[in-house]
């Protein structure tokens, strides 16, 4: 399970900027990428803090 969690971070770090690069306006694309990465990291932290200990137990 932990390998899948780490792999999701790697995939997210690649996919989110590619997704944001489709935006024609560069500043908006940068904001979308930063927002997407922030959401990914907060989601990862919440998952690692609350869900992962319950699965491991």
mmCIF file with all atom_site columns, C-alpha atoms in Angstrom:
data_model
loop_
_atom_site.group_PDB
_atom_site.id
_atom_site.type_symbol
_atom_site.label_atom_id
_atom_site.label_alt_id
_atom_site.label_comp_id
_atom_site.label_asym_id
_atom_site.label_entity_id
_atom_site.label_seq_id
_atom_site.pdbx_PDB_ins_code
_atom_site.Cartn_x
_atom_site.Cartn_y
_atom_site.Cartn_z
_atom_site.occupancy
_atom_site.B_iso_or_equiv
_atom_site.pdbx_formal_charge
_atom_site.auth_seq_id
_atom_site.auth_comp_id
_atom_site.auth_asym_id
_atom_site.auth_atom_id
_atom_site.pdbx_PDB_model_num
ATOM 1  C CA . UNK A 1 1  ? 0.000  0.000  0.000   1.00 0.00 ? 1  UNK A CA 1
ATOM 2  C CA . UNK A 1 2  ? 2.817  2.428  0.798   1.00 0.00 ? 2  UNK A CA 1
ATOM 3  C CA . UNK A 1 3  ? 4.388  1.868  -2.631  1.00 0.00 ? 3  UNK A CA 1
ATOM 4  C CA . UNK A 1 4  ? 1.105  2.798  -4.273  1.00 0.00 ? 4  UNK A CA 1
ATOM 5  C CA . UNK A 1 5  ? 0.899  5.920  -2.131  1.00 0.00 ? 5  UNK A CA 1
ATOM 6  C CA . UNK A 1 6  ? 4.409  6.989  -3.121  1.00 0.00 ? 6  UNK A CA 1
ATOM 7  C CA . UNK A 1 7  ? 3.710  6.234  -6.769  1.00 0.00 ? 7  UNK A CA 1
ATOM 8  C CA . UNK A 1 8  ? 0.605  8.427  -6.667  1.00 0.00 ? 8  UNK A CA 1
ATOM 9  C CA . UNK A 1 9  ? 2.773  11.391 -5.654  1.00 0.00 ? 9  UNK A CA 1
ATOM 10 C CA . UNK A 1 10 ? 5.139  10.790 -8.568  1.00 0.00 ? 10 UNK A CA 1
ATOM 11 C CA . UNK A 1 11 ? 2.261  10.457 -11.020 1.00 0.00 ? 11 UNK A CA 1
ATOM 12 C CA . UNK A 1 12 ? 0.627  13.585 -9.630  1.00 0.00 ? 12 UNK A CA 1
ATOM 13 C CA . UNK A 1 13 ? 3.838  15.586 -9.957  1.00 0.00 ? 13 UNK A CA 1
ATOM 14 C CA . UNK A 1 14 ? 3.944  14.675 -13.649 1.00 0.00 ? 14 UNK A CA 1
ATOM 15 C CA . UNK A 1 15 ? 0.249  14.746 -14.570 1.00 0.00 ? 15 UNK A CA 1
ATOM 16 C CA . UNK A 1 16 ? -0.819 17.995 -12.879 1.00 0.00 ? 16 UNK A CA 1
ATOM 17 C CA . UNK A 1 17 ? 1.664  20.268 -14.713 1.00 0.00 ? 17 UNK A CA 1
ATOM 18 C CA . UNK A 1 18 ? 0.858  18.533 -18.009 1.00 0.00 ? 18 UNK A CA 1
ATOM 19 C CA . UNK A 1 19 ? -2.839 19.116 -17.346 1.00 0.00 ? 19 UNK A CA 1
ATOM 20 C CA . UNK A 1 20 ? -2.234 22.772 -16.451 1.00 0.00 ? 20 UNK A CA 1
ATOM 21 C CA . UNK A 1 21 ? -0.074 23.345 -19.542 1.00 0.00 ? 21 UNK A CA 1
ATOM 22 C CA . UNK A 1 22 ? -3.149 22.966 -21.751 1.00 0.00 ? 22 UNK A CA 1
ATOM 23 C CA . UNK A 1 23 ? -4.328 26.384 -20.557 1.00 0.00 ? 23 UNK A CA 1
ATOM 24 C CA . UNK A 1 24 ? -3.555 29.058 -23.200 1.00 0.00 ? 24 UNK A CA 1
ATOM 25 C CA . UNK A 1 25 ? -2.822 31.825 -20.668 1.00 0.00 ? 25 UNK A CA 1
ATOM 26 C CA . UNK A 1 26 ? 0.579  31.190 -18.971 1.00 0.00 ? 26 UNK A CA 1
ATOM 27 C CA . UNK A 1 27 ? -0.184 32.892 -15.663 1.00 0.00 ? 27 UNK A CA 1
ATOM 28 C CA . UNK A 1 28 ? -3.478 31.026 -15.296 1.00 0.00 ? 28 UNK A CA 1
ATOM 29 C CA . UNK A 1 29 ? -1.694 27.770 -16.140 1.00 0.00 ? 29 UNK A CA 1
ATOM 30 C CA . UNK A 1 30 ? 0.893  28.412 -13.440 1.00 0.00 ? 30 UNK A CA 1
ATOM 31 C CA . UNK A 1 31 ? -1.840 29.140 -10.894 1.00 0.00 ? 31 UNK A CA 1
ATOM 32 C CA . UNK A 1 32 ? -3.694 25.962 -11.860 1.00 0.00 ? 32 UNK A CA 1
ATOM 33 C CA . UNK A 1 33 ? -0.520 23.904 -11.533 1.00 0.00 ? 33 UNK A CA 1
ATOM 34 C CA . UNK A 1 34 ? 0.304  25.363 -8.128  1.00 0.00 ? 34 UNK A CA 1
ATOM 35 C CA . UNK A 1 35 ? -3.255 24.906 -6.903  1.00 0.00 ? 35 UNK A CA 1
ATOM 36 C CA . UNK A 1 36 ? -3.332 21.317 -8.167  1.00 0.00 ? 36 UNK A CA 1
ATOM 37 C CA . UNK A 1 37 ? -0.029 20.495 -6.510  1.00 0.00 ? 37 UNK A CA 1
ATOM 38 C CA . UNK A 1 38 ? -1.140 22.107 -3.249  1.00 0.00 ? 38 UNK A CA 1
ATOM 39 C CA . UNK A 1 39 ? -4.341 20.043 -3.269  1.00 0.00 ? 39 UNK A CA 1
ATOM 40 C CA . UNK A 1 40 ? -2.327 16.906 -4.032  1.00 0.00 ? 40 UNK A CA 1
ATOM 41 C CA . UNK A 1 41 ? 0.035  17.517 -1.118  1.00 0.00 ? 41 UNK A CA 1
ATOM 42 C CA . UNK A 1 42 ? -2.716 18.358 1.357   1.00 0.00 ? 42 UNK A CA 1
ATOM 43 C CA . UNK A 1 43 ? -4.633 15.259 0.277   1.00 0.00 ? 43 UNK A CA 1
ATOM 44 C CA . UNK A 1 44 ? -1.492 13.165 0.647   1.00 0.00 ? 44 UNK A CA 1
ATOM 45 C CA . UNK A 1 45 ? -0.831 14.540 4.120   1.00 0.00 ? 45 UNK A CA 1
ATOM 46 C CA . UNK A 1 46 ? -4.406 13.870 5.244   1.00 0.00 ? 46 UNK A CA 1
ATOM 47 C CA . UNK A 1 47 ? -4.319 10.370 3.791   1.00 0.00 ? 47 UNK A CA 1
ATOM 48 C CA . UNK A 1 48 ? -0.983 9.608  5.439   1.00 0.00 ? 48 UNK A CA 1
ATOM 49 C CA . UNK A 1 49 ? -2.155 11.036 8.768   1.00 0.00 ? 49 UNK A CA 1
ATOM 50 C CA . UNK A 1 50 ? -5.626 9.523  9.084   1.00 0.00 ? 50 UNK A CA 1
ATOM 51 C CA . UNK A 1 51 ? -6.192 6.682  6.625   1.00 0.00 ? 51 UNK A CA 1
ATOM 52 C CA . UNK A 1 52 ? -2.836 4.922  6.383   1.00 0.00 ? 52 UNK A CA 1
ATOM 53 C CA . UNK A 1 53 ? -2.548 4.125  10.140  1.00 0.00 ? 53 UNK A CA 1
ATOM 54 C CA . UNK A 1 54 ? -5.998 2.500  10.079  1.00 0.00 ? 54 UNK A CA 1
ATOM 55 C CA . UNK A 1 55 ? -5.091 0.345  7.096   1.00 0.00 ? 55 UNK A CA 1
ATOM 56 C CA . UNK A 1 56 ? -1.778 -0.721 8.653   1.00 0.00 ? 56 UNK A CA 1
ATOM 57 C CA . UNK A 1 57 ? -3.371 -1.681 11.960  1.00 0.00 ? 57 UNK A CA 1
#
